């Protein structure tokens, strides 16, 4: 599976000409709401897969296996932190996440990104999937724990169902009701979830990039959305 930095995805989504990217030096300028809204042309849902590179082997094995781009489909953008910069497409293989797992980064960037979403309440344990409707707005999200999954196969089967639900509800649900409808669907299936605090997604992404790059990493997504 090939992934690329969210920065590069945004550069392409907002460029006048396809692939006219790579020269943005001010990340905070790139992460303006009008630029983040451009992602709507490519993905109807954004989510963040949060896991520890050493402590969550079923999730790590799933990401390394390479099926996530196909599992999530073309309309769901799945972000996660990678232990290397990805200004161009890079493969996620057997060696991915090894630097952070072996050296240890203190507080893993994924933990820091989840904690900032629950600043006023109990922070749920990793691993988990945080789902947002739109990265360009002040919004909350829903956090789906994944710690009960014990193998790569369980993770794959579970997330395939979750991604399919997200894709369907984003396309067929009522405007402004996506997160509520998703929570109802998960409740019907017996899936426990938590609602995050409401906060500006732009600030959350800036803090996330800072945390990842302090540890020589990046926030990445699959490149399947650009086909």
C-alpha positions as protocol buffer text, in pm:
chain_id: "A"
residue {
  index: 1
  type: UNK
  ca { x: 0 y: 0 z: 0 }
}
residue {
  index: 2
  type: UNK
  ca { x: 124 y: 347 z: -89 }
}
residue {
  index: 3
  type: UNK
  ca { x: 61 y: 645 z: 136 }
}
residue {
  index: 4
  type: UNK
  ca { x: 142 y: 1013 z: 110 }
}
residue {
  index: 5
  type: UNK
  ca { x: 147 y: 1307 z: 350 }
}
residue {
  index: 6
  type: UNK
  ca { x: -182 y: 1484 z: 413 }
}
residue {
  index: 7
  type: UNK
  ca { x: 12 y: 1799 z: 327 }
}
residue {
  index: 8
  type: UNK
  ca { x: 76 y: 1667 z: -23 }
}
residue {
  index: 9
  type: UNK
  ca { x: -287 y: 1555 z: -57 }
}
residue {
  index: 10
  type: UNK
  ca { x: -402 y: 1906 z: 30 }
}
residue {
  index: 11
  type: UNK
  ca { x: -150 y: 2064 z: -204 }
}
residue {
  index: 12
  type: UNK
  ca { x: -285 y: 1858 z: -491 }
}
residue {
  index: 13
  type: UNK
  ca { x: -648 y: 1913 z: -394 }
}
residue {
  index: 14
  type: UNK
  ca { x: -600 y: 2291 z: -396 }
}
residue {
  index: 15
  type: UNK
  ca { x: -358 y: 2328 z: -690 }
}
residue {
  index: 16
  type: UNK
  ca { x: -464 y: 2487 z: -1019 }
}
residue {
  index: 17
  type: UNK
  ca { x: -298 y: 2210 z: -1214 }
}
residue {
  index: 18
  type: UNK
  ca { x: -280 y: 1842 z: -1124 }
}
residue {
  index: 19
  type: UNK
  ca { x: 45 y: 1750 z: -948 }
}
residue {
  index: 20
  type: UNK
  ca { x: 150 y: 2117 z: -928 }
}
residue {
  index: 21
  type: UNK
  ca { x: 257 y: 2065 z: -568 }
}
residue {
  index: 22
  type: UNK
  ca { x: 551 y: 2049 z: -335 }
}
residue {
  index: 23
  type: UNK
  ca { x: 642 y: 2410 z: -263 }
}
residue {
  index: 24
  type: UNK
  ca { x: 423 y: 2497 z: 34 }
}
residue {
  index: 25
  type: UNK
  ca { x: 640 y: 2619 z: 319 }
}
residue {
  index: 26
  type: UNK
  ca { x: 373 y: 2756 z: 554 }
}
residue {
  index: 27
  type: UNK
  ca { x: 167 y: 2460 z: 675 }
}
residue {
  index: 28
  type: UNK
  ca { x: -71 y: 2680 z: 875 }
}
residue {
  index: 29
  type: UNK
  ca { x: -158 y: 2868 z: 554 }
}
residue {
  index: 30
  type: UNK
  ca { x: -224 y: 2544 z: 370 }
}
residue {
  index: 31
  type: UNK
  ca { x: -453 y: 2425 z: 651 }
}
residue {
  index: 32
  type: UNK
  ca { x: -701 y: 2708 z: 602 }
}
residue {
  index: 33
  type: UNK
  ca { x: -1071 y: 2610 z: 604 }
}
residue {
  index: 34
  type: UNK
  ca { x: -1115 y: 2689 z: 236 }
}
residue {
  index: 35
  type: UNK
  ca { x: -831 y: 2453 z: 149 }
}
residue {
  index: 36
  type: UNK
  ca { x: -956 y: 2181 z: 381 }
}
residue {
  index: 37
  type: UNK
  ca { x: -1299 y: 2211 z: 218 }
}
residue {
  index: 38
  type: UNK
  ca { x: -1137 y: 2110 z: -110 }
}
residue {
  index: 39
  type: UNK
  ca { x: -1101 y: 1758 z: 31 }
}
residue {
  index: 40
  type: UNK
  ca { x: -1478 y: 1721 z: -6 }
}
residue {
  index: 41
  type: UNK
  ca { x: -1421 y: 1681 z: -379 }
}
residue {
  index: 42
  type: UNK
  ca { x: -1227 y: 1362 z: -307 }
}
residue {
  index: 43
  type: UNK
  ca { x: -1357 y: 1219 z: 19 }
}
residue {
  index: 44
  type: UNK
  ca { x: -1694 y: 1243 z: 192 }
}
residue {
  index: 45
  type: UNK
  ca { x: -1563 y: 1122 z: 530 }
}
residue {
  index: 46
  type: UNK
  ca { x: -1230 y: 1166 z: 709 }
}
residue {
  index: 47
  type: UNK
  ca { x: -1110 y: 948 z: 994 }
}
residue {
  index: 48
  type: UNK
  ca { x: -795 y: 897 z: 1198 }
}
residue {
  index: 49
  type: UNK
  ca { x: -668 y: 550 z: 1287 }
}
residue {
  index: 50
  type: UNK
  ca { x: -489 y: 585 z: 1621 }
}
residue {
  index: 51
  type: UNK
  ca { x: -257 y: 309 z: 1741 }
}
residue {
  index: 52
  type: UNK
  ca { x: 78 y: 253 z: 1909 }
}
residue {
  index: 53
  type: UNK
  ca { x: 350 y: 111 z: 1682 }
}
residue {
  index: 54
  type: UNK
  ca { x: 473 y: -132 z: 1949 }
}
residue {
  index: 55
  type: UNK
  ca { x: 167 y: -190 z: 2164 }
}
residue {
  index: 56
  type: UNK
  ca { x: -101 y: -262 z: 1903 }
}
residue {
  index: 57
  type: UNK
  ca { x: 34 y: -538 z: 1673 }
}
residue {
  index: 58
  type: UNK
  ca { x: -306 y: -638 z: 1522 }
}
residue {
  index: 59
  type: UNK
  ca { x: -358 y: -282 z: 1396 }
}
residue {
  index: 60
  type: UNK
  ca { x: 4 y: -246 z: 1283 }
}
residue {
  index: 61
  type: UNK
  ca { x: -15 y: -578 z: 1096 }
}
residue {
  index: 62
  type: UNK
  ca { x: -337 y: -468 z: 929 }
}
residue {
  index: 63
  type: UNK
  ca { x: -189 y: -140 z: 809 }
}
residue {
  index: 64
  type: UNK
  ca { x: 123 y: -318 z: 686 }
}
residue {
  index: 65
  type: UNK
  ca { x: -86 y: -579 z: 502 }
}
residue {
  index: 66
  type: UNK
  ca { x: -185 y: -322 z: 243 }
}
residue {
  index: 67
  type: UNK
  ca { x: -562 y: -371 z: 207 }
}
residue {
  index: 68
  type: UNK
  ca { x: -678 y: -58 z: 389 }
}
residue {
  index: 69
  type: UNK
  ca { x: -706 y: 155 z: 74 }
}
residue {
  index: 70
  type: UNK
  ca { x: -938 y: -101 z: -83 }
}
residue {
  index: 71
  type: UNK
  ca { x: -1124 y: -166 z: 243 }
}
residue {
  index: 72
  type: UNK
  ca { x: -1202 y: 203 z: 298 }
}
residue {
  index: 73
  type: UNK
  ca { x: -1287 y: 275 z: -65 }
}
residue {
  index: 74
  type: UNK
  ca { x: -1246 y: 595 z: -266 }
}
residue {
  index: 75
  type: UNK
  ca { x: -1472 y: 818 z: -52 }
}
residue {
  index: 76
  type: UNK
  ca { x: -1329 y: 758 z: 296 }
}
residue {
  index: 77
  type: UNK
  ca { x: -996 y: 921 z: 375 }
}
residue {
  index: 78
  type: UNK
  ca { x: -813 y: 729 z: 649 }
}
residue {
  index: 79
  type: UNK
  ca { x: -529 y: 917 z: 816 }
}
residue {
  index: 80
  type: UNK
  ca { x: -265 y: 779 z: 1051 }
}
residue {
  index: 81
  type: UNK
  ca { x: 81 y: 874 z: 1174 }
}
residue {
  index: 82
  type: UNK
  ca { x: 383 y: 722 z: 1003 }
}
residue {
  index: 83
  type: UNK
  ca { x: 738 y: 712 z: 1140 }
}
residue {
  index: 84
  type: UNK
  ca { x: 891 y: 875 z: 832 }
}
residue {
  index: 85
  type: UNK
  ca { x: 819 y: 1180 z: 616 }
}
residue {
  index: 86
  type: UNK
  ca { x: 606 y: 1112 z: 308 }
}
residue {
  index: 87
  type: UNK
  ca { x: 618 y: 1417 z: 80 }
}
residue {
  index: 88
  type: UNK
  ca { x: 586 y: 1171 z: -209 }
}
residue {
  index: 89
  type: UNK
  ca { x: 416 y: 833 z: -218 }
}
residue {
  index: 90
  type: UNK
  ca { x: 596 y: 581 z: 2 }
}
residue {
  index: 91
  type: UNK
  ca { x: 518 y: 214 z: 65 }
}
residue {
  index: 92
  type: UNK
  ca { x: 400 y: 89 z: 402 }
}
residue {
  index: 93
  type: UNK
  ca { x: 563 y: -250 z: 442 }
}
residue {
  index: 94
  type: UNK
  ca { x: 720 y: -477 z: 699 }
}
residue {
  index: 95
  type: UNK
  ca { x: 959 y: -209 z: 823 }
}
residue {
  index: 96
  type: UNK
  ca { x: 695 y: 58 z: 879 }
}
residue {
  index: 97
  type: UNK
  ca { x: 667 y: 196 z: 1235 }
}
residue {
  index: 98
  type: UNK
  ca { x: 991 y: 23 z: 1336 }
}
residue {
  index: 99
  type: UNK
  ca { x: 1174 y: 344 z: 1424 }
}
residue {
  index: 100
  type: UNK
  ca { x: 914 y: 459 z: 1675 }
}
residue {
  index: 101
  type: UNK
  ca { x: 863 y: 109 z: 1811 }
}
residue {
  index: 102
  type: UNK
  ca { x: 1232 y: 43 z: 1868 }
}
residue {
  index: 103
  type: UNK
  ca { x: 1353 y: 383 z: 1983 }
}
residue {
  index: 104
  type: UNK
  ca { x: 1044 y: 497 z: 2170 }
}
residue {
  index: 105
  type: UNK
  ca { x: 921 y: 853 z: 2126 }
}
residue {
  index: 106
  type: UNK
  ca { x: 799 y: 927 z: 2477 }
}
residue {
  index: 107
  type: UNK
  ca { x: 438 y: 1018 z: 2407 }
}
residue {
  index: 108
  type: UNK
  ca { x: 349 y: 870 z: 2069 }
}
residue {
  index: 109
  type: UNK
  ca { x: 203 y: 1128 z: 1824 }
}
residue {
  index: 110
  type: UNK
  ca { x: -119 y: 927 z: 1788 }
}
residue {
  index: 111
  type: UNK
  ca { x: -172 y: 941 z: 2165 }
}
residue {
  index: 112
  type: UNK
  ca { x: -115 y: 1316 z: 2165 }
}
residue {
  index: 113
  type: UNK
  ca { x: -364 y: 1366 z: 1882 }
}
residue {
  index: 114
  type: UNK
  ca { x: -633 y: 1164 z: 2058 }
}
residue {
  index: 115
  type: UNK
  ca { x: -573 y: 1333 z: 2394 }
}
residue {
  index: 116
  type: UNK
  ca { x: -632 y: 1677 z: 2245 }
}
residue {
  index: 117
  type: UNK
  ca { x: -975 y: 1559 z: 2130 }
}
residue {
  index: 118
  type: UNK
  ca { x: -1075 y: 1471 z: 2487 }
}
residue {
  index: 119
  type: UNK
  ca { x: -925 y: 1760 z: 2677 }
}
residue {
  index: 120
  type: UNK
  ca { x: -1229 y: 1804 z: 2898 }
}
residue {
  index: 121
  type: UNK
  ca { x: -1305 y: 1442 z: 2977 }
}
residue {
  index: 122
  type: UNK
  ca { x: -1165 y: 1092 z: 3015 }
}
residue {
  index: 123
  type: UNK
  ca { x: -933 y: 994 z: 2731 }
}
residue {
  index: 124
  type: UNK
  ca { x: -1022 y: 651 z: 2590 }
}
residue {
  index: 125
  type: UNK
  ca { x: -742 y: 399 z: 2543 }
}
residue {
  index: 126
  type: UNK
  ca { x: -584 y: 328 z: 2207 }
}
residue {
  index: 127
  type: UNK
  ca { x: -621 y: 175 z: 1956 }
}
residue {
  index: 128
  type: UNK
  ca { x: -926 y: 335 z: 1803 }
}
residue {
  index: 129
  type: UNK
  ca { x: -1077 y: 505 z: 1501 }
}
residue {
  index: 130
  type: UNK
  ca { x: -1184 y: 870 z: 1522 }
}
residue {
  index: 131
  type: UNK
  ca { x: -1441 y: 968 z: 1260 }
}
residue {
  index: 132
  type: UNK
  ca { x: -1511 y: 1324 z: 1146 }
}
residue {
  index: 133
  type: UNK
  ca { x: -1756 y: 1452 z: 889 }
}
residue {
  index: 134
  type: UNK
  ca { x: -1548 y: 1747 z: 779 }
}
residue {
  index: 135
  type: UNK
  ca { x: -1196 y: 1866 z: 860 }
}
residue {
  index: 136
  type: UNK
  ca { x: -1269 y: 2227 z: 760 }
}
residue {
  index: 137
  type: UNK
  ca { x: -1502 y: 2309 z: 1050 }
}
residue {
  index: 138
  type: UNK
  ca { x: -1517 y: 2328 z: 1427 }
}
residue {
  index: 139
  type: UNK
  ca { x: -1661 y: 1989 z: 1505 }
}
residue {
  index: 140
  type: UNK
  ca { x: -1667 y: 1691 z: 1732 }
}
residue {
  index: 141
  type: UNK
  ca { x: -1616 y: 1332 z: 1626 }
}
residue {
  index: 142
  type: UNK
  ca { x: -1690 y: 978 z: 1732 }
}
residue {
  index: 143
  type: UNK
  ca { x: -1423 y: 746 z: 1870 }
}
residue {
  index: 144
  type: UNK
  ca { x: -1462 y: 373 z: 1809 }
}
residue {
  index: 145
  type: UNK
  ca { x: -1233 y: 157 z: 2029 }
}
residue {
  index: 146
  type: UNK
  ca { x: -1050 y: -126 z: 1853 }
}
residue {
  index: 147
  type: UNK
  ca { x: -857 y: -280 z: 2143 }
}
residue {
  index: 148
  type: UNK
  ca { x: -1079 y: -588 z: 2157 }
}
residue {
  index: 149
  type: UNK
  ca { x: -960 y: -707 z: 1815 }
}
residue {
  index: 150
  type: UNK
  ca { x: -694 y: -975 z: 1859 }
}
residue {
  index: 151
  type: UNK
  ca { x: -567 y: -1043 z: 1507 }
}
residue {
  index: 152
  type: UNK
  ca { x: -505 y: -874 z: 1175 }
}
residue {
  index: 153
  type: UNK
  ca { x: -799 y: -1068 z: 1028 }
}
residue {
  index: 154
  type: UNK
  ca { x: -1036 y: -946 z: 1299 }
}
residue {
  index: 155
  type: UNK
  ca { x: -924 y: -588 z: 1240 }
}
residue {
  index: 156
  type: UNK
  ca { x: -976 y: -621 z: 865 }
}
residue {
  index: 157
  type: UNK
  ca { x: -1323 y: -772 z: 889 }
}
residue {
  index: 158
  type: UNK
  ca { x: -1434 y: -521 z: 1152 }
}
residue {
  index: 159
  type: UNK
  ca { x: -1304 y: -214 z: 971 }
}
residue {
  index: 160
  type: UNK
  ca { x: -1447 y: -326 z: 638 }
}
residue {
  index: 161
  type: UNK
  ca { x: -1792 y: -318 z: 798 }
}
residue {
  index: 162
  type: UNK
  ca { x: -1724 y: 17 z: 964 }
}
residue {
  index: 163
  type: UNK
  ca { x: -1592 y: 179 z: 646 }
}
residue {
  index: 164
  type: UNK
  ca { x: -1890 y: 51 z: 448 }
}
residue {
  index: 165
  type: UNK
  ca { x: -2132 y: 199 z: 704 }
}
residue {
  index: 166
  type: UNK
  ca { x: -1953 y: 533 z: 694 }
}
residue {
  index: 167
  type: UNK
  ca { x: -1955 y: 546 z: 315 }
}
residue {
  index: 168
  type: UNK
  ca { x: -2325 y: 460 z: 295 }
}
residue {
  index: 169
  type: UNK
  ca { x: -2439 y: 706 z: 563 }
}
residue {
  index: 170
  type: UNK
  ca { x: -2231 y: 989 z: 416 }
}
residue {
  index: 171
  type: UNK
  ca { x: -2397 y: 935 z: 77 }
}
residue {
  index: 172
  type: UNK
  ca { x: -2752 y: 854 z: 183 }
}
residue {
  index: 173
  type: UNK
  ca { x: -2798 y: 1014 z: 524 }
}
residue {
  index: 174
  type: UNK
  ca { x: -2955 y: 1346 z: 617 }
}
residue {
  index: 175
  type: UNK
  ca { x: -2731 y: 1655 z: 590 }
}
residue {
  index: 176
  type: UNK
  ca { x: -2576 y: 1743 z: 924 }
}
residue {
  index: 177
  type: UNK
  ca { x: -2677 y: 1412 z: 1080 }
}
residue {
  index: 178
  type: UNK
  ca { x: -2385 y: 1193 z: 980 }
}
residue {
  index: 179
  type: UNK
  ca { x: -2223 y: 1148 z: 1321 }
}
residue {
  index: 180
  type: UNK
  ca { x: -2558 y: 1102 z: 1494 }
}
residue {
  index: 181
  type: UNK
  ca { x: -2669 y: 845 z: 1237 }
}
residue {
  index: 182
  type: UNK
  ca { x: -2336 y: 665 z: 1263 }
}
residue {
  index: 183
  type: UNK
  ca { x: -2371 y: 648 z: 1641 }
}
residue {
  index: 184
  type: UNK
  ca { x: -2722 y: 506 z: 1608 }
}
residue {
  index: 185
  type: UNK
  ca { x: -2597 y: 242 z: 1364 }
}
residue {
  index: 186
  type: UNK
  ca { x: -2312 y: 142 z: 1594 }
}
residue {
  index: 187
  type: UNK
  ca { x: -2547 y: 125 z: 1892 }
}
residue {
  index: 188
  type: UNK
  ca { x: -2777 y: -109 z: 1700 }
}
residue {
  index: 189
  type: UNK
  ca { x: -2478 y: -332 z: 1633 }
}
residue {
  index: 190
  type: UNK
  ca { x: -2373 y: -325 z: 1998 }
}
residue {
  index: 191
  type: UNK
  ca { x: -2058 y: -121 z: 1935 }
}
residue {
  index: 192
  type: UNK
  ca { x: -1955 y: 110 z: 2217 }
}
residue {
  index: 193
  type: UNK
  ca { x: -1822 y: 449 z: 2113 }
}
residue {
  index: 194
  type: UNK
  ca { x: -1744 y: 789 z: 2263 }
}
residue {
  index: 195
  type: UNK
  ca { x: -1807 y: 1141 z: 2140 }
}
residue {
  index: 196
  type: UNK
  ca { x: -1504 y: 1370 z: 2132 }
}
residue {
  index: 197
  type: UNK
  ca { x: -1492 y: 1732 z: 2243 }
}
residue {
  index: 198
  type: UNK
  ca { x: -1576 y: 1995 z: 1984 }
}
residue {
  index: 199
  type: UNK
  ca { x: -1273 y: 2181 z: 1852 }
}
residue {
  index: 200
  type: UNK
  ca { x: -1131 y: 2346 z: 1538 }
}
residue {
  index: 201
  type: UNK
  ca { x: -1000 y: 2072 z: 1313 }
}
residue {
  index: 202
  type: UNK
  ca { x: -743 y: 2309 z: 1165 }
}
residue {
  index: 203
  type: UNK
  ca { x: -579 y: 2352 z: 1506 }
}
residue {
  index: 204
  type: UNK
  ca { x: -595 y: 1978 z: 1570 }
}
residue {
  index: 205
  type: UNK
  ca { x: -416 y: 1904 z: 1242 }
}
residue {
  index: 206
  type: UNK
  ca { x: -148 y: 2167 z: 1302 }
}
residue {
  index: 207
  type: UNK
  ca { x: -78 y: 2019 z: 1647 }
}
residue {
  index: 208
  type: UNK
  ca { x: -79 y: 1669 z: 1496 }
}
residue {
  index: 209
  type: UNK
  ca { x: 172 y: 1757 z: 1228 }
}
residue {
  index: 210
  type: UNK
  ca { x: 393 y: 1919 z: 1490 }
}
residue {
  index: 211
  type: UNK
  ca { x: 382 y: 1609 z: 1710 }
}
residue {
  index: 212
  type: UNK
  ca { x: 458 y: 1376 z: 1421 }
}
residue {
  index: 213
  type: UNK
  ca { x: 739 y: 1585 z: 1274 }
}
residue {
  index: 214
  type: UNK
  ca { x: 905 y: 1641 z: 1610 }
}
residue {
  index: 215
  type: UNK
  ca { x: 963 y: 1266 z: 1589 }
}
residue {
  index: 216
  type: UNK
  ca { x: 1064 y: 1269 z: 1220 }
}
residue {
  index: 217
  type: UNK
  ca { x: 728 y: 1134 z: 1107 }
}
residue {
  index: 218
  type: UNK
  ca { x: 418 y: 1250 z: 920 }
}
residue {
  index: 219
  type: UNK
  ca { x: 38 y: 1234 z: 902 }
}
residue {
  index: 220
  type: UNK
  ca { x: -42 y: 1027 z: 596 }
}
residue {
  index: 221
  type: UNK
  ca { x: -336 y: 892 z: 399 }
}
residue {
  index: 222
  type: UNK
  ca { x: -370 y: 637 z: 123 }
}
residue {
  index: 223
  type: UNK
  ca { x: -336 y: 767 z: -231 }
}
residue {
  index: 224
  type: UNK
  ca { x: -627 y: 566 z: -369 }
}
residue {
  index: 225
  type: UNK
  ca { x: -854 y: 867 z: -336 }
}
residue {
  index: 226
  type: UNK
  ca { x: -675 y: 1032 z: -628 }
}
residue {
  index: 227
  type: UNK
  ca { x: -692 y: 723 z: -843 }
}
